[in-house]
Coordinates of C-alpha atoms and ligand atoms in Angstrom, one line a residue:
M48 CA -24.6 39.8 -15.5
E49 CA -20.9 38.8 -16.3
L50 CA -18.7 37.8 -13.6
L51 CA -15.2 38.3 -15.5
P52 CA -14.9 41.1 -18.1
K53 CA -13.9 39.7 -21.8
D54 CA -10.3 40.3 -21.7
S55 CA -9.8 38.2 -18.5
L56 CA -12.5 35.4 -19.9
E57 CA -10.3 35.2 -23.1
Q58 CA -7.1 35.0 -21.0
I59 CA -8.7 32.0 -18.7
R60 CA -9.6 30.3 -22.2
N61 CA -6.4 30.7 -23.8
A62 CA -4.2 30.0 -20.9
R63 CA -1.4 27.1 -21.3
S64 CA -1.2 26.4 -17.9
L65 CA -3.8 27.3 -15.2
V66 CA -3.4 26.8 -11.1
F67 CA -5.6 26.4 -8.5
L68 CA -4.4 27.4 -5.1
T69 CA -6.8 26.3 -2.3
G70 CA -6.8 26.8 1.4
A71 CA -9.3 25.6 4.3
G72 CA -12.2 27.9 2.9
I73 CA -13.0 25.3 0.3
S74 CA -13.9 23.0 2.4
H75 CA -16.0 25.2 4.8
E76 CA -19.1 24.4 2.9
S77 CA -18.4 20.7 3.3
G78 CA -18.9 21.5 6.9
I79 CA -15.3 21.3 8.0
P80 CA -14.2 24.3 10.1
T81 CA -11.5 26.7 8.9
F82 CA -8.5 27.2 11.0
R83 CA -8.7 30.7 12.0
G84 CA -12.5 31.1 11.6
E85 CA -15.4 30.0 13.7
G86 CA -15.0 26.6 14.7
G87 CA -11.1 26.7 14.4
L88 CA -10.7 25.9 18.0
W89 CA -10.6 22.2 19.7
K90 CA -10.6 22.0 23.8
N91 CA -9.8 25.9 23.6
F92 CA -6.4 24.8 21.5
K93 CA -5.2 26.7 18.4
A94 CA -4.0 24.5 15.5
E95 CA -0.6 26.4 16.4
D96 CA -0.7 24.5 19.6
L97 CA -1.3 21.1 18.8
A98 CA 0.3 20.5 14.9
T99 CA 3.9 21.0 16.0
P100 CA 6.6 18.7 16.8
K101 CA 7.1 19.6 20.5
A102 CA 3.3 19.1 20.9
F103 CA 3.7 15.6 19.8
Q104 CA 6.5 15.1 21.6
N105 CA 5.2 16.8 25.0
N106 CA 1.6 14.7 24.8
P107 CA 1.2 12.5 21.6
E108 CA -2.1 10.9 22.9
L109 CA -3.6 14.7 22.8
V110 CA -2.4 15.5 19.5
W111 CA -3.8 12.1 18.0
E112 CA -6.9 12.7 19.9
W113 CA -7.3 16.1 17.6
Y114 CA -6.3 14.4 14.4
D115 CA -8.7 11.2 15.4
F116 CA -11.4 14.2 15.9
R117 CA -10.7 16.1 12.8
R118 CA -10.4 12.9 10.9
E119 CA -13.9 11.3 11.5
I120 CA -15.2 15.2 10.1
C121 CA -13.3 14.7 7.3
K122 CA -14.5 11.2 6.7
N123 CA -18.5 12.2 7.1
A124 CA -17.8 15.4 5.2
N125 CA -18.3 15.5 1.2
P126 CA -16.8 17.4 -1.7
N127 CA -18.8 20.5 -2.4
P128 CA -19.5 22.2 -5.9
G129 CA -16.1 24.3 -5.5
H130 CA -14.1 20.9 -5.3
L131 CA -16.2 19.6 -8.2
T132 CA -15.9 22.2 -10.3
I133 CA -11.8 22.1 -9.8
A134 CA -12.0 18.2 -10.6
K135 CA -14.1 18.8 -13.8
W136 CA -11.7 21.5 -14.8
Q137 CA -8.5 19.3 -14.2
K138 CA -10.2 16.4 -16.6
K139 CA -11.1 18.7 -19.0
S140 CA -7.8 20.4 -19.7
N141 CA -4.5 18.5 -18.6
F142 CA -3.1 21.9 -18.2
V143 CA -5.0 22.6 -15.0
S144 CA -3.1 22.0 -11.8
L145 CA -4.2 22.3 -8.4
I146 CA -1.9 22.8 -5.1
T147 CA -3.8 22.8 -1.7
Q148 CA -2.6 23.4 1.8
N149 CA -6.2 21.1 2.8
V150 CA -5.2 17.7 4.5
D151 CA -9.0 16.9 4.6
G152 CA -8.9 14.5 1.6
L153 CA -11.9 16.3 0.2
H154 CA -9.9 17.1 -3.4
P155 CA -9.1 13.8 -4.0
R156 CA -12.5 12.3 -3.5
S157 CA -14.0 14.9 -5.7
G158 CA -12.0 13.4 -8.3
S159 CA -9.3 15.6 -9.0
P160 CA -6.7 13.1 -11.3
S161 CA -3.6 14.8 -9.4
L162 CA -2.8 17.4 -7.0
L163 CA 0.1 18.4 -4.6
E164 CA -1.1 18.2 -0.8
L165 CA 1.5 20.6 0.4
H166 CA 0.8 20.0 4.3
G167 CA 0.2 16.4 3.7
N168 CA -3.2 14.0 4.2
I169 CA -5.2 13.7 7.5
F170 CA -5.7 10.1 6.6
R171 CA -2.0 9.0 6.2
A172 CA 0.4 8.3 9.0
R173 CA 4.5 7.7 9.2
C174 CA 6.6 6.0 11.5
T175 CA 8.5 8.2 13.4
K176 CA 11.5 5.7 13.2
C177 CA 11.5 4.1 10.0
S178 CA 9.5 6.9 8.4
E179 CA 6.9 4.2 6.8
K180 CA 3.8 5.4 5.9
F181 CA 0.4 4.3 5.7
H182 CA -3.1 5.1 4.7
L183 CA -5.1 4.8 8.2
V184 CA -8.3 3.0 7.0
D185 CA -6.9 1.0 4.2
D186 CA -4.1 -0.4 6.8
G187 CA -6.4 -0.8 9.2
L188 CA -5.2 1.7 11.6
D189 CA -8.0 4.0 11.9
H190 CA -8.3 3.7 15.6
S191 CA -8.4 6.2 18.1
G192 CA -5.5 6.9 20.2
L193 CA -1.7 6.2 19.6
K194 CA -0.8 3.9 16.4
Y195 CA 2.4 1.9 15.9
C196 CA 4.2 0.8 12.8
K197 CA 3.4 -2.5 11.6
Y198 CA 7.5 -2.7 10.6
C199 CA 9.1 -1.7 13.7
E200 CA 6.3 -0.9 16.1
S201 CA 7.4 2.3 16.7
L202 CA 5.1 5.4 17.5
L203 CA 3.0 6.7 14.0
R204 CA 2.6 10.1 13.2
P205 CA 0.4 12.1 11.6
D206 CA 1.7 12.7 8.1
I207 CA 1.5 16.5 8.0
V208 CA 3.8 19.5 7.8
W209 CA 3.8 20.8 11.4
F210 CA 4.4 24.4 12.2
G211 CA 8.2 24.9 11.9
E212 CA 8.7 22.0 9.8
E213 CA 10.0 21.6 6.1
Y214 CA 7.9 21.2 3.2
D215 CA 8.8 18.4 1.1
Q216 CA 11.2 19.4 -1.0
N217 CA 10.0 17.7 -4.1
L218 CA 6.5 19.1 -3.8
L219 CA 7.7 22.4 -3.5
T220 CA 10.0 22.4 -6.4
K221 CA 6.8 21.4 -8.5
S222 CA 4.7 24.1 -7.0
W223 CA 7.3 26.7 -7.6
E224 CA 7.5 25.5 -11.1
L225 CA 4.1 25.3 -11.9
C226 CA 3.5 29.2 -10.4
K227 CA 6.4 30.4 -12.5
Q228 CA 4.8 29.2 -15.8
S229 CA 1.2 29.7 -14.7
Q230 CA -0.6 32.4 -17.1
V231 CA -3.8 32.2 -14.3
V232 CA -3.8 31.7 -10.6
F233 CA -6.9 30.9 -8.7
V234 CA -6.2 31.7 -5.3
I235 CA -9.5 30.1 -3.2
G236 CA -10.1 29.7 0.6
T237 CA -7.1 31.0 1.8
S238 CA -6.2 33.8 4.8
A239 CA -2.7 33.4 3.1
N240 CA -1.5 33.7 6.7
V241 CA 1.2 31.0 5.9
S242 CA 4.1 32.1 3.9
V243 CA 4.7 29.4 1.3
P244 CA 1.3 29.3 -0.3
A245 CA 1.1 32.9 -0.1
N246 CA 4.6 33.3 -2.2
L247 CA 3.4 31.1 -4.6
A248 CA 0.6 32.7 -5.6
L249 CA 2.7 36.2 -5.5
T250 CA 5.2 34.1 -7.7
A251 CA 2.5 33.5 -10.5
I252 CA 1.2 37.1 -10.3
R253 CA 4.9 38.3 -10.8
N254 CA 5.5 36.0 -13.7
G255 CA 2.5 37.5 -15.3
A256 CA -0.2 35.4 -14.5
L257 CA -4.0 36.7 -14.1
G258 CA -4.8 36.5 -10.5
I259 CA -8.4 35.6 -9.2
E260 CA -9.1 35.4 -5.8
I261 CA -12.3 33.5 -4.2
N262 CA -12.8 34.5 -0.4
P263 CA -15.8 36.4 1.6
E264 CA -12.7 38.0 2.9
E265 CA -10.0 40.5 1.5
T266 CA -6.6 39.3 2.3
N267 CA -3.4 40.3 2.3
L268 CA -3.0 38.8 -1.3
T269 CA -6.1 40.7 -2.5
L270 CA -4.5 43.8 -3.8
S271 CA -2.4 41.8 -5.8
M272 CA -5.2 39.8 -7.4
K273 CA -7.0 41.4 -10.8
H274 CA -10.5 40.0 -9.8
H275 CA -11.5 39.3 -5.9
F276 CA -14.9 37.5 -5.5
G277 CA -16.2 38.1 -1.9
G278 CA -18.4 35.1 -2.0
K279 CA -18.2 31.4 -1.2
S280 CA -16.2 29.1 -3.8
G281 CA -19.0 26.6 -3.9
E282 CA -20.8 29.2 -5.5
V283 CA -18.5 31.5 -7.0
L284 CA -16.8 28.7 -9.0
P285 CA -19.9 26.8 -11.0
K286 CA -20.8 30.7 -12.2
I287 CA -17.1 31.4 -13.4
W288 CA -17.6 27.7 -15.4
N289 CA -20.8 28.4 -16.6
E290 CA -19.6 31.7 -17.7
L291 CA -16.4 30.1 -19.5
F292 CA -18.3 27.0 -20.7
P293 CA -21.8 27.7 -21.1
N294 CA -22.1 24.2 -22.9
E295 CA -20.8 21.8 -20.7
S296 CA -22.7 21.2 -17.6
L297 CA -21.0 20.6 -14.5
E298 CA -23.5 17.5 -13.7
Ligands
APR315 N1 -15.2 30.2 -0.1 C1 -14.2 30.5 0.3 N2 -13.5 31.4 1.0 C2 -13.9 30.8 2.4 C3 -15.3 30.1 2.5 C4 -16.1 30.1 1.3 N3 -16.8 29.0 1.7 N4 -15.4 30.1 4.1 C5 -14.2 30.8 4.6 N5 -13.0 31.2 3.5 C6 -12.2 31.9 4.0 C7 -12.0 32.6 5.1 O1 -12.6 33.9 5.0 C8 -10.2 32.5 5.4 O2 -9.7 33.6 4.7 O3 -11.1 30.7 3.9 C9 -10.0 31.3 4.6 C10 -9.3 29.9 5.7 O4 -8.5 30.8 6.4 P1 -7.7 29.6 7.3 O5 -8.5 29.2 8.0 O6 -6.3 30.4 7.7 O7 -7.0 28.3 6.1 P2 -6.1 28.2 5.6 O8 -5.4 29.6 5.0 O9 -6.1 27.2 4.7 O10 -4.5 28.0 6.6 C11 -3.3 27.7 6.1 O11 -2.4 27.1 8.2 O12 -3.2 26.2 9.9 C12 -2.4 26.2 9.0 O13 -1.5 24.2 7.7 C13 -2.7 24.6 8.4 O14 -2.7 24.7 5.9 C14 -3.3 25.7 7.1 C15 -2.7 26.6 6.8

């Protein structure tokens, strides 16, 4: 049973630019809780309660405790077939781009040669004063609790875009450009609750891209998509790969 009709398969094969736009759902099968599904709470706090400048200003210890907890989960998680299929696709064709909302580091670990991490990365921290950035593990700062800049000794914060904060303009500009010129956009594992990623997907669709969504649930993007697969990305993506490239093993 073919997952995709022949015209869509041809459109994907002939695409000169293809964009993957991913959210927390692609890491769910790696054991990382999504934000709005079960397991999304920590000590009865929602992400919206802790991932804000105000929360960090009021209680940096609590915010670092939450990120230290999540960083441990990410460290102990492994990329799943969904991440690995995207990485393989990017290595096969240099016109395949990856834009992710995820901060868990699983896309880079899966071997993706390039990606735009719109919301930052949980393994990076930056100085609240001099803005110097550090890789928490590589720079020996992977301990729990408050962390301080190696240069000016000021408090470090997670290098993550918090609610109410601006996106990195450079990343955003690149993301809009990629979506505007894409012929195919895969929207995977996002509830589309956050406006910028949702609008990126809609920009691609409005510019004629074939929209394919992979999510067990429907979202407010579903009606704009040509295809919606109500399944797990770790299962659906490899099947789409095998349908497109039957002679190229994912192993
Ligand atoms: N495969 C595909 N999709 C899945 C899977 C799976 N195995 N498991 C769950 N999902 C879907 C859920 O149905 C849901 O629609 O993943 C989506 C996860 O949605 P959210 O938890 O809202 O995560 P996300 O969309 O990435 O959140 C966006 O909001 O909290 C902020 O900055 C944070 O980057 C995050 C942003």
